Amino acid sequence: MTTRIFGSGIKRREDPRLITGEALYTDDIKLPGVLHMAVVRSPYAHANIVSIDSAAAEAMEGVVAVYTSDDIGDGLAGLPTAWLIPDSDLKTPEHPALAKGKVRYVGDGVAIVLADDRYRAQDAADAVVVEYEELPAVIDPEEAAQEGAPLIHDDVEGNIAFRWAPFDKEASDKVFADADVVVSERILQQRLLPTAMEPRSAMAQYNAATAELTLWCTSQNPHIHRFIISAVTGLNENKVRVIAPEVGGGFGSKIPCYPDEALVSWAAIKLGVPVKWTETRSENYLITIHGRDHVQHVDMAASSDGKILGVRATVYAGMGGYLSTAAPGIPTILHGLLYVGPYTIDSVYCESIGVMTNGTPTDAYRGAGRPEATFLLERMVDNVAREIGMDPAEVRRKNLIPAFEDGYEVAAGLSYDSGDYPAAFEKALGMAGYGDFRRQQKSAMAEGRHLGIGVTAYTEMCGLGPSQVAGAVGFQGGLWESATVRVTPTGKVQALIGASPHGQGSETTLAQIIADELGFPVDDIEVIHGDTTETPMGWGTYGSRTTPVTGAALAVASQKLKEKARVLAAHLMEANVDDIEYADGSFSVKGSPDQAQSIQDVALMAHLAWNMPEGMDPGFEESQFYDPPNFVYPFGTHIAIVEVDAETGEIELQRYIAVDDCGPQINPEIVAGQIHGGVVQGVAQALCEGAVYDENGQLLTGTMMDYCMPKADMFPNFELGETVTPSPHHPIGVKGVGETGTIASTPTVYNAVLDALAPLGVKQLDMPLTSAKVWSAIQDANGGGS
Amino acid sequence: MWPNKFDYVRAGSVDEALSSITDDGKFLAGGHSLLPVMKLRLDAPEQLVDIGRIPELQGISANGGLTIGAAATHDAIASSADVQAMCSALASACGQVGDQGVRNFGTLGGNIAHADPASDPPTVLVACGATVNIQGADGARSVGAEDFFVDLFETALDDGELITSVSLPNCSDCQCAYVKFPHPASRYAIVGVAVCLKMDGGTCAQADVAVGGATVKAVKCAGAEAALAGTTLDDAALNAAAEAVKSDIADWLAGDIAYPESYRQQMAGVFLKRAVAAAQG
């Protein structure tokens, strides 16, 4: 008996090429005669463009052309918003690839320069003279929604792009009116900069003879990029090939189709030569989407004995200067529907107001709407606990949904697939030694040390998702995936997938699924992705969906192939199909173990087709479309223990315990890696990350000198645990795990810090919890100040 | 990321460097201060004269005191047995600059010529009474570290002058330390405090104190020094020194969006106490 490959923590096959620098990213691809594009970007957050003078730039050595919006004319359609949420009076203001008459955030493109060299392109971009008439800017989404705020788009009245509240307000109001206890808090979900390791890049090549455009770009979803580029350029979709080569992380920021991809495409068509653009890190911070940016007014109703009765929130969600590709869906569908969490909360209400501001456009950032929901829920549970004098863990225990195996309808309208929240919760509390900690905390306080603990129970909705639901919520696409398992005559496997992994280790994980289902050695399986011409249609890698959805497509395709192999093996061995036994990639006849056909033998015979059963087609390949019947709902409990240095306000994260349940783990090492990375990103939101603008809309955190990325020495070794609850609707029971760490960890650490600060009289702080903020809050609570 | 165009000259000697530099030129040693600002197009010298390999600027010598070549790297200084013996605070400070890659290339001369207020070595140089040795077309001169650092990114260097070395007295009979509160984003100092204590039995005969990070330049802190000198460094003395240091730096405070001046000023007091404890440890 060999070790089962499913569940084995084999090393990521992606790593050798990534670690040695052999991976090929978009910017690594060199085409002869390529022109480099530099974009002249607005230095103002809000201004009318009075004039653009490009004469000096055009005269510079190596400069081929300078183009503005006037030059493009109707050569490029505006960039579409592709999540048109219903019942929200959604306005979708025009988003031209280059600004037309007005700029709406710092970094908005005004002109492009094409030159034979990247340095010369930049020199010429600096030489384009743009005269602006500066307008008042507004960054805070709640302020932008007030009367009298600067109007950003003439056709978006009051800057309100949408108002979404598909809940029963009257019923919610009644719950709150009747409740023993109501706690309230204004929560700021600060802007975050996704900061993928590889900045964005795009290169286009147009063949005038065939009228075919090839676009290499940093994309999480090349098939979506293909039809958007087709739509904005007017080229037929079958004449556009989008290739996402190696992509160095995305965290959601490489889902949208940006002006830059459209501009290189247009310029390559216009000039007939390849055009490349790669952003600098400074550009990345200015123009690549930001995440979060909510101002939330949240209430929670509870009984005096700790039963949570209802949650409601008014959310002002900053959209930035334009509505990015998926932006409207993030603070609505992916947010308000998650307000029940893992609890038996019968009443939820969310009014989400999408507000145009003069910030960089926002869109999906790891977790996308769900971290913002989980944070407010977990913060308010702690507030309820404090209000009624009950331990926060006890309040959670009292409200957790009991274990269920196949479907649980919650108030927000979702049907959770499976869960055993109490099991994960008790396991995490046990690992943390929760009861002992509370005693240690008391004795530490006697010594003047301030320890705190935070507990988050969560569930989240991922594995996006049923296409019928996608349609019902206005997502302008399906959410199924497709995959082809193709076996060569020599018995090697090529798995072609429509999704587009970019660092998750999916090439390894998906190969393990096929190996487990079909019996080929895992090293004989290649997973191929990223090229719209090579791969079948797919909607992309985001929303923790590639393992659940693409994985299901591959599992079903593999199962079909295995059935074909069984029939062919029976035929070849002149046996009855019912007498065929399968083990470890080999078919044998019951009772005659010496007679066997390996899966490789069968694959060869299927290719040769010398001796096929009646009615069986030759070849050894299966394609499968898979539309999930429901989302998957991973869950778990995370616990953080921190110590606050009252002298400086510094926070030390001493322990971090994460118990997650993503169903059966295909590769526990990769699961752990996803949790580690997610936790780090989520903790960073609590403790250090935050994009800050000044009142004129200038980004003050424009480099990593000021924007605080998390660093390894900020973290202890994580203590991971797991429970295993299969998804009942999934062919192999798995759930997504790409975002759970980010979703759970922010409130965990935040609540731990506030727990430590409670005896010092500090009740609320805005994230990130910098030492300066913590120290000042301690001083203020002491009534002193400094 | 994409600097403006510049000419590049590699000098083989100090004389060649001085005769090569033009009005719009800059000296380049390790490049870890200059090249980032050029890549961001915040600075655009038309000429770089590379002094990184000039033999006269290399090396660390111990001869009563320390003489450190301007092109000595942070790593070379941090790992030098002579520096560790004669001025352990400087070894510590240089060992906390950037990361290992930065320390392998960045040089002491380049660091102090750039005069970033949040950098680590200047604070120790000011505390320990270092001398900056300078060569210009008109000859050589020496400037005390306290006078060398004038203001934010501003030094006593004149156009066309080159730092050749830095001299330090032998502090091996002192208790000295550099303690830093690193900025979580950049790892530059939110505040850095250097102390050098001459002890006479249990009594502090002389204290030298400097603060950087919280200030636009490394500042010598006479008030804190006076509060420590002549005491047994007991809690009362430390508290008095922590209060005094806040006044010492009051005219020179610097801050940023996350860590404002007022906070850094307070932290100077906290880290002064920690620096004294580290020096005694």
mmCIF file of N, CA and C in Angstrom, chain A residues 375-417:
data_model
loop_
_atom_site.group_PDB
_atom_site.id
_atom_site.type_symbol
_atom_site.label_atom_id
_atom_site.label_comp_id
_atom_site.label_asym_id
_atom_site.label_seq_id
_atom_site.Cartn_x
_atom_site.Cartn_y
_atom_site.Cartn_z
ATOM 1 N N PHE A 375 -14.741 41.424 10.950
ATOM 2 C CA PHE A 375 -14.198 42.338 11.950
ATOM 3 C C PHE A 375 -15.316 43.011 12.739
ATOM 4 N N LEU A 376 -16.314 43.521 12.031
ATOM 5 C CA LEU A 376 -17.337 44.274 12.777
ATOM 6 C C LEU A 376 -18.126 43.342 13.693
ATOM 7 N N LEU A 377 -18.350 42.126 13.200
ATOM 8 C CA LEU A 377 -19.095 41.177 14.020
ATOM 9 C C LEU A 377 -18.303 40.822 15.292
ATOM 10 N N GLU A 378 -17.038 40.498 15.111
ATOM 11 C CA GLU A 378 -16.216 40.060 16.246
ATOM 12 C C GLU A 378 -15.928 41.209 17.201
ATOM 13 N N ARG A 379 -15.789 42.400 16.642
ATOM 14 C CA ARG A 379 -15.583 43.557 17.521
ATOM 15 C C ARG A 379 -16.820 43.783 18.393
ATOM 16 N N MET A 380 -17.988 43.652 17.765
ATOM 17 C CA MET A 380 -19.213 43.924 18.503
ATOM 18 C C MET A 380 -19.493 42.812 19.530
ATOM 19 N N VAL A 381 -19.113 41.586 19.230
ATOM 20 C CA VAL A 381 -19.291 40.520 20.224
ATOM 21 C C VAL A 381 -18.471 40.852 21.473
ATOM 22 N N ASP A 382 -17.261 41.330 21.276
ATOM 23 C CA ASP A 382 -16.454 41.723 22.441
ATOM 24 C C ASP A 382 -17.099 42.899 23.178
ATOM 25 N N ASN A 383 -17.688 43.809 22.425
ATOM 26 C CA ASN A 383 -18.355 44.941 23.072
ATOM 27 C C ASN A 383 -19.555 44.482 23.899
ATOM 28 N N VAL A 384 -20.313 43.529 23.349
ATOM 29 C CA VAL A 384 -21.445 42.978 24.101
ATOM 30 C C VAL A 384 -20.926 42.330 25.395
ATOM 31 N N ALA A 385 -19.866 41.550 25.280
ATOM 32 C CA ALA A 385 -19.308 40.849 26.447
ATOM 33 C C ALA A 385 -18.934 41.846 27.541
ATOM 34 N N ARG A 386 -18.265 42.914 27.106
ATOM 35 C CA ARG A 386 -17.849 43.908 28.098
ATOM 36 C C ARG A 386 -19.064 44.596 28.718
ATOM 37 N N GLU A 387 -20.049 44.875 27.867
ATOM 38 C CA GLU A 387 -21.234 45.586 28.334
ATOM 39 C C GLU A 387 -21.996 44.780 29.397
ATOM 40 N N ILE A 388 -22.089 43.459 29.190
ATOM 41 C CA ILE A 388 -22.876 42.646 30.133
ATOM 42 C C ILE A 388 -21.986 41.954 31.159
ATOM 43 N N GLY A 389 -20.674 42.175 31.075
ATOM 44 C CA GLY A 389 -19.780 41.596 32.074
ATOM 45 C C GLY A 389 -19.600 40.089 31.945
ATOM 46 N N MET A 390 -19.649 39.612 30.725
ATOM 47 C CA MET A 390 -19.438 38.179 30.498
ATOM 48 C C MET A 390 -18.128 38.005 29.737
ATOM 49 N N ASP A 391 -17.458 36.889 29.956
ATOM 50 C CA ASP A 391 -16.218 36.644 29.220
ATOM 51 C C ASP A 391 -16.534 36.540 27.714
ATOM 52 N N PRO A 392 -15.727 37.177 26.870
ATOM 53 C CA PRO A 392 -16.035 37.158 25.427
ATOM 54 C C PRO A 392 -16.058 35.747 24.827
ATOM 55 N N ALA A 393 -15.242 34.863 25.342
ATOM 56 C CA ALA A 393 -15.283 33.485 24.818
ATOM 57 C C ALA A 393 -16.621 32.830 25.174
ATOM 58 N N GLU A 394 -17.106 33.154 26.362
ATOM 59 C CA GLU A 394 -18.370 32.566 26.805
ATOM 60 C C GLU A 394 -19.536 33.078 25.944
ATOM 61 N N VAL A 395 -19.498 34.356 25.595
ATOM 62 C CA VAL A 395 -20.555 34.899 24.717
ATOM 63 C C VAL A 395 -20.539 34.161 23.388
ATOM 64 N N ARG A 396 -19.348 33.930 22.866
ATOM 65 C CA ARG A 396 -19.257 33.220 21.585
ATOM 66 C C ARG A 396 -19.797 31.796 21.719
ATOM 67 N N ARG A 397 -19.357 31.122 22.764
ATOM 68 C CA ARG A 397 -19.793 29.735 22.965
ATOM 69 C C ARG A 397 -21.312 29.651 23.000
ATOM 70 N N LYS A 398 -21.893 30.617 23.662
ATOM 71 C CA LYS A 398 -23.343 30.623 23.850
ATOM 72 C C LYS A 398 -24.105 30.822 22.535
ATOM 73 N N ASN A 399 -23.455 31.445 21.549
ATOM 74 C CA ASN A 399 -24.163 31.810 20.325
ATOM 75 C C ASN A 399 -23.761 31.002 19.094
ATOM 76 N N LEU A 400 -22.787 30.101 19.231
ATOM 77 C CA LEU A 400 -22.333 29.357 18.049
ATOM 78 C C LEU A 400 -23.443 28.461 17.509
ATOM 79 N N ILE A 401 -23.533 28.394 16.188
ATOM 80 C CA ILE A 401 -24.462 27.461 15.540
ATOM 81 C C ILE A 401 -23.985 26.044 15.855
ATOM 82 N N PRO A 402 -24.875 25.150 16.288
ATOM 83 C CA PRO A 402 -24.453 23.771 16.562
ATOM 84 C C PRO A 402 -24.009 23.070 15.275
ATOM 85 N N ALA A 403 -23.326 21.973 15.439
ATOM 86 C CA ALA A 403 -22.788 21.245 14.283
ATOM 87 C C ALA A 403 -23.898 20.858 13.306
ATOM 88 N N PHE A 404 -23.585 20.951 12.013
ATOM 89 C CA PHE A 404 -24.529 20.520 10.975
ATOM 90 C C PHE A 404 -23.730 19.957 9.816
ATOM 91 N N GLU A 405 -24.314 18.977 9.137
ATOM 92 C CA GLU A 405 -23.556 18.277 8.097
ATOM 93 C C GLU A 405 -23.968 18.639 6.693
ATOM 94 N N ASP A 406 -25.206 19.085 6.532
ATOM 95 C CA ASP A 406 -25.652 19.307 5.161
ATOM 96 C C ASP A 406 -26.697 20.415 5.088
ATOM 97 N N GLY A 407 -26.217 21.627 5.185
ATOM 98 C CA GLY A 407 -27.091 22.770 4.955
ATOM 99 C C GLY A 407 -27.619 23.386 6.233
ATOM 100 N N TYR A 408 -27.451 24.690 6.337
ATOM 101 C CA TYR A 408 -27.982 25.437 7.473
ATOM 102 C C TYR A 408 -28.334 26.822 6.952
ATOM 103 N N GLU A 409 -29.630 27.138 6.989
ATOM 104 C CA GLU A 409 -30.099 28.422 6.459
ATOM 105 C C GLU A 409 -29.878 29.498 7.517
ATOM 106 N N VAL A 410 -29.299 30.631 7.103
ATOM 107 C CA VAL A 410 -29.118 31.714 8.067
ATOM 108 C C VAL A 410 -29.903 32.948 7.639
ATOM 109 N N ALA A 411 -30.023 33.866 8.593
ATOM 110 C CA ALA A 411 -30.906 35.021 8.406
ATOM 111 C C ALA A 411 -30.551 35.852 7.188
ATOM 112 N N ALA A 412 -29.282 35.917 6.827
ATOM 113 C CA ALA A 412 -28.901 36.767 5.705
ATOM 114 C C ALA A 412 -29.250 36.140 4.359
ATOM 115 N N GLY A 413 -29.807 34.945 4.360
ATOM 116 C CA GLY A 413 -30.262 34.344 3.116
ATOM 117 C C GLY A 413 -29.318 33.306 2.542
ATOM 118 N N LEU A 414 -28.181 33.090 3.206
ATOM 119 C CA LEU A 414 -27.236 32.091 2.727
ATOM 120 C C LEU A 414 -27.590 30.725 3.312
ATOM 121 N N SER A 415 -27.131 29.687 2.621
ATOM 122 C CA SER A 415 -27.265 28.335 3.160
ATOM 123 C C SER A 415 -25.863 27.766 3.339
ATOM 124 N N TYR A 416 -25.400 27.776 4.586
ATOM 125 C CA TYR A 416 -24.058 27.255 4.871
ATOM 126 C C TYR A 416 -24.025 25.767 4.529
ATOM 127 N N ASP A 417 -22.883 25.283 4.037
ATOM 128 C CA ASP A 417 -22.851 23.886 3.576
ATOM 129 C C ASP A 417 -22.656 22.898 4.714
#
